[in-house]
């Protein structure tokens, strides 16, 4: 655990909390003082500032707007407000399904949009620019909370479209076990095709109801963040099989890379598993030894004992001599719960998640409790994520179960591609703790 890092994060948030309050009620896009018309001629947007009080004879108390709050302590990157939906009816249209503005129920007390889906339905809202806007070197994040669902996960996508009609989809899946808690979507794309952010024409937020499921969720507080100069790749191993140290680690060592291994401490030294000594050797070589749960059990299996179970796994790994990287955590199978979101900031600087159709992650991470990662045993899928990270300057967090890697040669080919992109200045390789250090 890394209490000093959390102290630094709280100090940072002390400087940005006012920004969340001060920006409430604004629309911070390039045309923030205008709304769009089909002719391309901008018209003034309605005034959103609170008028000065005037003298009146009425005895009725003035109507008060909901109090705005600062960001929670876990927010790592405040960014700039793009849209808080205060002008939802003027700036957005409901393209499909049911969506409506709600006052004071959004993230931090801001406005929000309630989106409802059912029976394979699609709820989608869209903001269209009749004159292309320049969002070069920009990434987006937004806040989402599932209110209720009959599905195992809610799929949420931010879709961008440029003047050529090309689309970029940033997708995340939020497990139903996280219902009732806000998360921020920092999703990137795994599409390596070129996209022109300097000629952006559409911004869409959508949710699709799978099967006959019904989901109600709130969307709020869309923000922009500056993109980094280059993409990043994080190599990470889990499941503790001996192939972690006999196959994956040697290939990465030959390339000059270190990564992270996320250990279930009760499995170390068992038949067919890596040993404590194996992982100590990796630790001495600059690898992170992060923590997984005992038995690699899913967090949802613990119920009300979830936090205690995670703390026990931390203590067990510490007792084996590993304490240098316990500020990073891999949620088993990428899944998490509402309880996880509550204790994760107390125990870790970064928690790696990612279920179902979740894609890569933007480099500007606003929610370090839900950093998206990719199950990368499909090496072709991993390669595509690496190419996307280089093209769009995102981060590809690649988790491998080494025993599922088809061959040493195939894995070496993937690592070699990362080396070439690194030599071209398109990528850098980080360990999990190096990535976490960017958010504190």
C-alpha positions in Angstrom: 0.0 0.0 0.0 1.1 3.5 -0.7 -0.3 6.1 1.8 2.1 8.8 0.7 0.7 8.6 -2.9 -2.8 9.1 -1.6 -1.7 12.2 0.4 -0.3 13.6 -2.8 -3.6 12.9 -4.6 -5.6 14.6 -2.0 -3.4 17.7 -2.2 -3.9 17.8 -5.9 -7.6 17.5 -5.6 -7.6 20.5 -3.2 -6.6 22.6 -6.2 -9.1 21.2 -8.7 -12.2 20.9 -6.5 -13.0 24.6 -7.2 -12.8 23.9 -10.9 -15.6 21.4 -10.7 -17.8 23.8 -8.8 -16.9 26.8 -10.8 -17.5 25.1 -14.2 -20.9 23.8 -13.2 -23.6 25.0 -15.6 -21.1 25.7 -18.4 -20.5 24.0 -21.7 -16.7 23.9 -22.3 -16.6 22.8 -25.9 -14.9 25.0 -28.6 -18.3 26.7 -29.2 -19.2 26.9 -25.5 -20.9 30.3 -26.0 -23.0 29.2 -29.0 -25.5 26.6 -30.0 -25.7 25.2 -33.6 -28.1 25.6 -36.4 -28.6 23.6 -39.5 -27.4 26.5 -41.6 -24.1 26.6 -39.9 -24.7 30.0 -38.4 -24.2 30.0 -34.7 -26.8 31.7 -32.5 -26.2 32.8 -28.9 -26.9 30.2 -26.3 -29.2 31.1 -23.4 -27.4 32.8 -20.6 -26.5 30.3 -17.9 -25.1 32.5 -15.2 -27.2 33.2 -12.1 -28.7 36.7 -12.3 -28.1 39.2 -9.5 -30.9 39.3 -7.0 -33.5 42.0 -7.4 -35.7 43.7 -4.9 -39.2 42.1 -4.7 -42.3 42.4 -2.5 -43.0 38.7 -2.5 -42.5 36.9 0.8 -41.8 33.6 -0.8 -38.2 32.3 -0.5 -36.2 32.3 -3.8 -35.9 29.0 -5.6 -32.5 27.5 -5.0 -30.5 25.3 -7.4 -28.9 22.1 -6.1 -25.6 22.7 -4.4 -22.6 21.8 -6.6 -19.9 19.7 -5.0 -16.2 19.1 -5.7 -14.9 15.8 -7.1 -14.5 12.8 -4.9 -11.0 12.2 -3.6 -10.4 9.3 -6.1 -10.6 11.5 -9.2 -7.1 11.6 -10.6 -7.4 14.0 -13.6 -9.9 16.8 -13.5 -9.5 17.9 -17.1 -11.8 20.7 -18.5 -15.6 20.6 -18.6 -16.9 19.9 -22.1 -20.5 19.6 -21.3 -22.5 19.2 -18.0 -25.8 18.9 -19.9 -27.2 22.1 -18.4 -28.0 23.0 -22.0 -29.1 19.5 -23.0 -32.2 20.5 -24.9 -30.2 23.1 -27.0 -27.0 21.2 -27.6 -28.1 17.6 -27.8 -30.8 15.5 -29.4 -32.1 12.1 -28.5 -31.2 10.0 -31.5 -32.6 6.7 -30.3 -34.5 5.3 -27.3 -35.4 7.3 -24.1 -33.1 9.9 -22.6 -34.0 13.0 -20.5 -32.4 15.7 -18.5 -32.4 15.5 -14.7 -31.3 18.3 -12.5 -29.0 17.9 -9.6 -28.8 14.1 -9.8 -25.6 14.0 -11.9 -22.0 13.6 -10.9 -21.0 16.0 -8.1 -24.5 17.5 -8.1 -24.3 18.5 -11.7 -27.2 17.9 -14.2 -27.3 14.5 -15.8 -29.1 12.6 -18.5 -31.1 9.5 -17.6 -30.9 6.9 -20.4 -33.2 3.9 -20.5 -33.1 0.8 -22.7 -35.2 -2.3 -23.0 -35.8 -5.3 -25.3 -32.6 -5.0 -27.4 -33.1 -1.2 -27.6 -30.5 1.5 -28.2 -30.5 4.7 -26.2 -28.3 7.3 -27.9 -27.8 11.0 -27.5 -25.9 13.1 -30.1 -24.3 16.5 -30.3 -23.7 17.6 -33.9 -21.4 20.3 -35.1 -22.4 21.8 -38.5 -19.0 23.3 -38.7 -16.2 20.8 -37.8 -14.5 21.4 -34.5 -10.8 21.0 -33.7 -10.3 18.5 -30.8 -6.7 17.7 -31.7 -4.6 16.2 -28.9 -7.8 15.7 -26.8 -9.3 12.7 -24.9 -12.7 12.5 -23.4 -14.0 11.1 -20.1 -17.5 11.1 -18.6 -19.3 9.8 -15.5 -21.9 7.0 -15.5 -24.0 5.3 -12.8 -26.2 2.3 -13.3 -29.4 2.9 -11.4 -31.0 -0.5 -12.2 -30.4 -3.3 -14.6 -31.6 -6.8 -15.4 -28.3 -7.5 -17.3 -24.9 -8.7 -16.1 -23.2 -5.6 -17.4 -24.1 -2.2 -19.0 -22.3 -1.4 -22.2 -21.6 2.3 -22.6 -19.9 3.8 -25.7 -18.6 7.3 -26.5 -18.6 7.5 -30.3 -16.8 10.3 -32.2 -17.3 11.0 -35.9 -15.1 13.1 -38.2 -15.9 15.1 -41.3 -15.1 12.0 -43.5 -17.7 10.0 -41.7 -15.1 7.8 -39.9 -16.1 6.7 -36.4 -14.1 6.0 -33.3 -15.8 4.0 -30.5 -14.7 4.1 -26.9 -16.5 1.3 -25.1 -16.7 0.2 -21.5 -18.8 -2.4 -19.7 -19.8 -1.7 -16.2 -20.8 -4.9 -14.2 -24.2 -5.0 -12.7 -22.6 -5.6 -9.3 -21.4 -1.9 -9.5 -25.0 -0.6 -9.6 -25.6 2.5 -7.6 -22.0 3.9 -7.7 -20.5 6.5 -10.0 -17.6 5.5 -12.3 -15.8 7.6 -14.8 -15.4 6.2 -18.3 -11.8 6.6 -19.6 -12.2 4.1 -22.4 -10.0 4.2 -25.5 -10.4 2.4 -28.8 -8.9 -0.8 -30.1 -9.4 0.4 -33.7 -6.0 1.4 -35.2 -7.6 3.2 -38.2 -6.8 6.9 -38.7 -9.2 9.4 -37.4 -9.2 13.2 -37.7 -9.9 14.8 -34.3 -9.2 18.3 -35.9 -12.4 17.8 -37.9 -14.9 16.5 -35.4 -18.5 16.7 -36.4 -20.4 14.4 -34.0 -20.2 13.3 -30.3 -22.5 10.5 -29.3 -23.1 8.6 -26.0 -25.0 5.4 -26.4 -26.1 2.3 -24.4 -27.3 -0.9 -26.0 -29.7 -3.4 -24.2 -28.6 -6.9 -24.9 -31.1 -9.8 -25.2 -34.3 -8.6 -23.5 -32.6 -6.7 -20.8 -33.6 -3.4 -19.2 -31.1 -0.9 -17.9 -31.5 2.6 -16.5 -28.4 4.7 -16.1 -27.3 8.3 -15.5 -24.6 10.0 -17.7 -23.0 13.2 -16.5 -20.0 15.5 -16.5 -18.3 15.0 -19.9 -14.7 16.3 -19.8 -11.7 16.7 -22.1 -8.1 15.9 -21.2 -4.9 16.6 -23.1 -3.5 13.6 -24.9 0.1 12.5 -24.2 2.8 12.8 -26.8 3.0 9.0 -27.3 1.2 5.9 -26.5 2.1 3.4 -23.9 2.0 -0.4 -23.4 1.9 -2.2 -20.0 2.7 -5.9 -19.9 1.1 -7.8 -17.0 0.8 -11.5 -16.1 -1.7 -13.3 -13.8 -2.8 -16.7 -12.8 0.7 -17.6 -11.5 1.3 -20.6 -13.8 4.9 -21.5 -14.2 4.8 -20.3 -17.8 4.8 -16.8 -16.4 8.5 -17.3 -15.6 9.5 -19.9 -18.2 7.8 -18.3 -21.3 6.6 -14.7 -20.9 9.2 -13.2 -18.6 12.2 -14.4 -20.6 10.9 -12.9 -23.8 10.3 -9.6 -22.1 13.7 -9.7 -20.4 15.4 -10.2 -23.8 13.6 -7.2 -25.1 14.7 -5.1 -22.1 11.2 -4.8 -20.6 9.8 -5.3 -17.2 6.2 -5.7 -16.4 3.9 -6.7 -13.6 2.8 -10.1 -12.1 -0.4 -10.1 -10.1 -0.1 -13.0 -7.6 -2.6 -15.1 -5.7 -0.3 -15.6 -2.6 -1.9 -19.0 -1.6 -1.0 -20.5 -5.0 2.7 -19.7 -5.1 4.8 -22.8 -4.9 2.0 -25.2 -5.7 2.4 -27.9 -8.4 2.6 -26.2 -11.8 2.7 -22.7 -10.3 5.4 -20.1 -10.0 7.4 -20.1 -6.8 8.1 -17.3 -4.3 11.7 -17.4 -5.4 10.7 -17.0 -9.1 8.8 -13.9 -8.3 11.6 -12.5 -6.1 13.9 -12.9 -9.0 11.5 -10.9 -11.2 11.1 -8.3 -8.5 14.9 -7.8 -8.3 14.9 -7.3 -12.1 12.4 -4.4 -11.8 9.1 -6.2 -12.1 6.1 -5.2 -10.0 4.6 -7.9 -7.8 1.0 -6.8 -7.5 -1.8 -8.6 -5.7 -4.7 -10.7 -6.8 -7.3 -12.4 -4.5 -6.7 -15.7 -2.8 -7.5 -18.5 -5.1 -8.1 -16.0 -7.9 -11.7 -15.7 -6.7 -14.0 -13.1 -8.2 -14.7 -10.2 -6.0 -18.5 -10.7 -6.2 -18.1 -14.1 -4.6 -17.2 -12.5 -1.2 -20.3 -10.5 -0.5 -20.0 -8.3 2.5 -16.5 -9.9 3.3 -15.0 -8.5 0.1 -12.7 -5.9 1.6 -11.5 -8.2 4.3 -10.7 -10.9 1.7 -8.6 -8.4 -0.3 -6.8 -7.2 2.8 -6.0 -10.8 3.7 -4.5 -11.4 0.3 -2.4 -8.3 0.7 -1.2 -9.4 4.1 -0.4 -12.9 2.8 1.7 -11.5 0.0 3.5 -9.1 2.3 4.3 -12.0 4.6 6.2 -13.6 1.7 8.4 -10.5 1.4 6.5 -8.6 -1.4 5.5 -5.1 -0.4 7.0 -2.8 -3.1 4.1 -2.9 -5.6 1.1 -3.6 -3.5 -0.4 -0.3 -4.5 -1.7 -1.9 -7.7 -4.4 -4.5 -7.9 -5.9 -6.7 -10.6 -9.6 -7.4 -10.1 -9.9 -11.1 -10.9 -11.4 -11.6 -14.4 -11.6 -7.8 -14.7 -14.8 -7.8 -12.7 -15.6 -5.5 -9.7 -18.5 -4.5 -7.5 -19.9 -1.4 -5.8 -18.0 -2.3 -2.7 -14.7 -2.4 -4.7 -15.3 1.2 -5.7 -15.6 2.2 -2.1 -12.4 0.7 -0.6 -10.1 0.7 -3.6 -8.9 4.3 -3.1 -7.9 3.4 0.5 -5.8 0.3 -0.5 -4.5 1.0 -4.0 -3.3 3.8 -6.3 -4.6 1.8 -9.3 -7.1 -1.0 -9.8 -7.1 -2.8 -13.2 -10.5 -3.9 -14.5 -12.0 -4.6 -17.9 -14.8 -7.0 -18.7 -16.7 -8.1 -21.8 -16.4 -5.6 -24.6 -14.3 -3.1 -22.7 -11.6 -1.6 -24.9 -8.3 0.1 -24.1 -7.8 3.1 -21.9 -7.1 6.7 -22.6 -3.8 8.0 -21.2 -5.5 10.7 -19.1 -7.0 8.4 -16.4 -9.6 10.2 -14.3 -10.8 7.1 -12.4 -7.8 5.0 -11.2 -10.3 2.5 -9.6 -11.4 1.2 -13.0 -8.4 1.3 -15.3 -9.3 -0.7 -18.4 -7.1 -3.6 -19.3 -7.3 -6.2 -22.1 -7.3 -10.0 -21.7 -4.5 -10.4 -24.2 -4.2 -14.2 -24.6 -5.5 -13.7 -28.1 -2.3 -12.3 -29.5 -3.9 -10.9 -32.6 -6.3 -8.9 -30.5 -3.3 -7.8 -28.4 -1.4 -6.6 -31.5 -4.4 -4.6 -32.6 -4.6 -2.9 -29.2 -0.9 -2.1 -29.4 -1.3 -0.6 -32.9 -4.3 1.5 -31.6 -2.2 2.7 -28.7 0.5 3.9 -31.1 -1.9 5.5 -33.5 -4.1 7.3 -31.0 -1.5 7.8 -28.2 -3.5 5.7 -25.8 -2.4 3.1 -23.2 -2.8 -0.6 -23.9 -2.7 -2.6 -20.6 -2.2 -6.2 -21.7 -2.9 -9.0 -19.2 -1.7 -12.5 -20.2 -2.3 -15.9 -18.8 1.0 -17.3 -20.1 -0.2 -20.9 -20.2 -2.7 -19.8 -22.9 -0.1 -18.2 -25.2 0.0 -20.3 -28.3 3.8 -20.2 -28.6 6.9 -18.5 -27.5 7.6 -17.3 -31.1 4.1 -15.7 -31.4 4.6 -13.9 -28.1 8.0 -12.8 -29.2 6.6 -11.4 -32.4 4.1 -9.2 -30.5 6.9 -8.0 -28.2 9.1 -7.3 -31.2 6.3 -5.1 -32.7 6.2 -3.1 -29.5 10.0 -2.7 -29.8 9.8 -1.3 -33.3 7.0 1.1 -32.4 9.0 2.2 -29.4 12.1 2.8 -31.6 9.9 5.0 -33.9 8.9 7.1 -30.9 5.3 6.0 -31.1 5.2 4.1 -27.8 6.8 3.7 -24.4 6.7 0.6 -22.2 5.6 1.1 -18.5 5.2 -1.1 -15.5 1.9 -1.0 -13.7 3.4 1.2 -10.9 4.9 3.6 -13.4 1.4 4.0 -14.9 -0.1 4.5 -11.5 2.6 7.1 -10.7 1.1 9.3 -13.4 -2.1 9.7 -11.4 -0.7 10.8 -8.0 
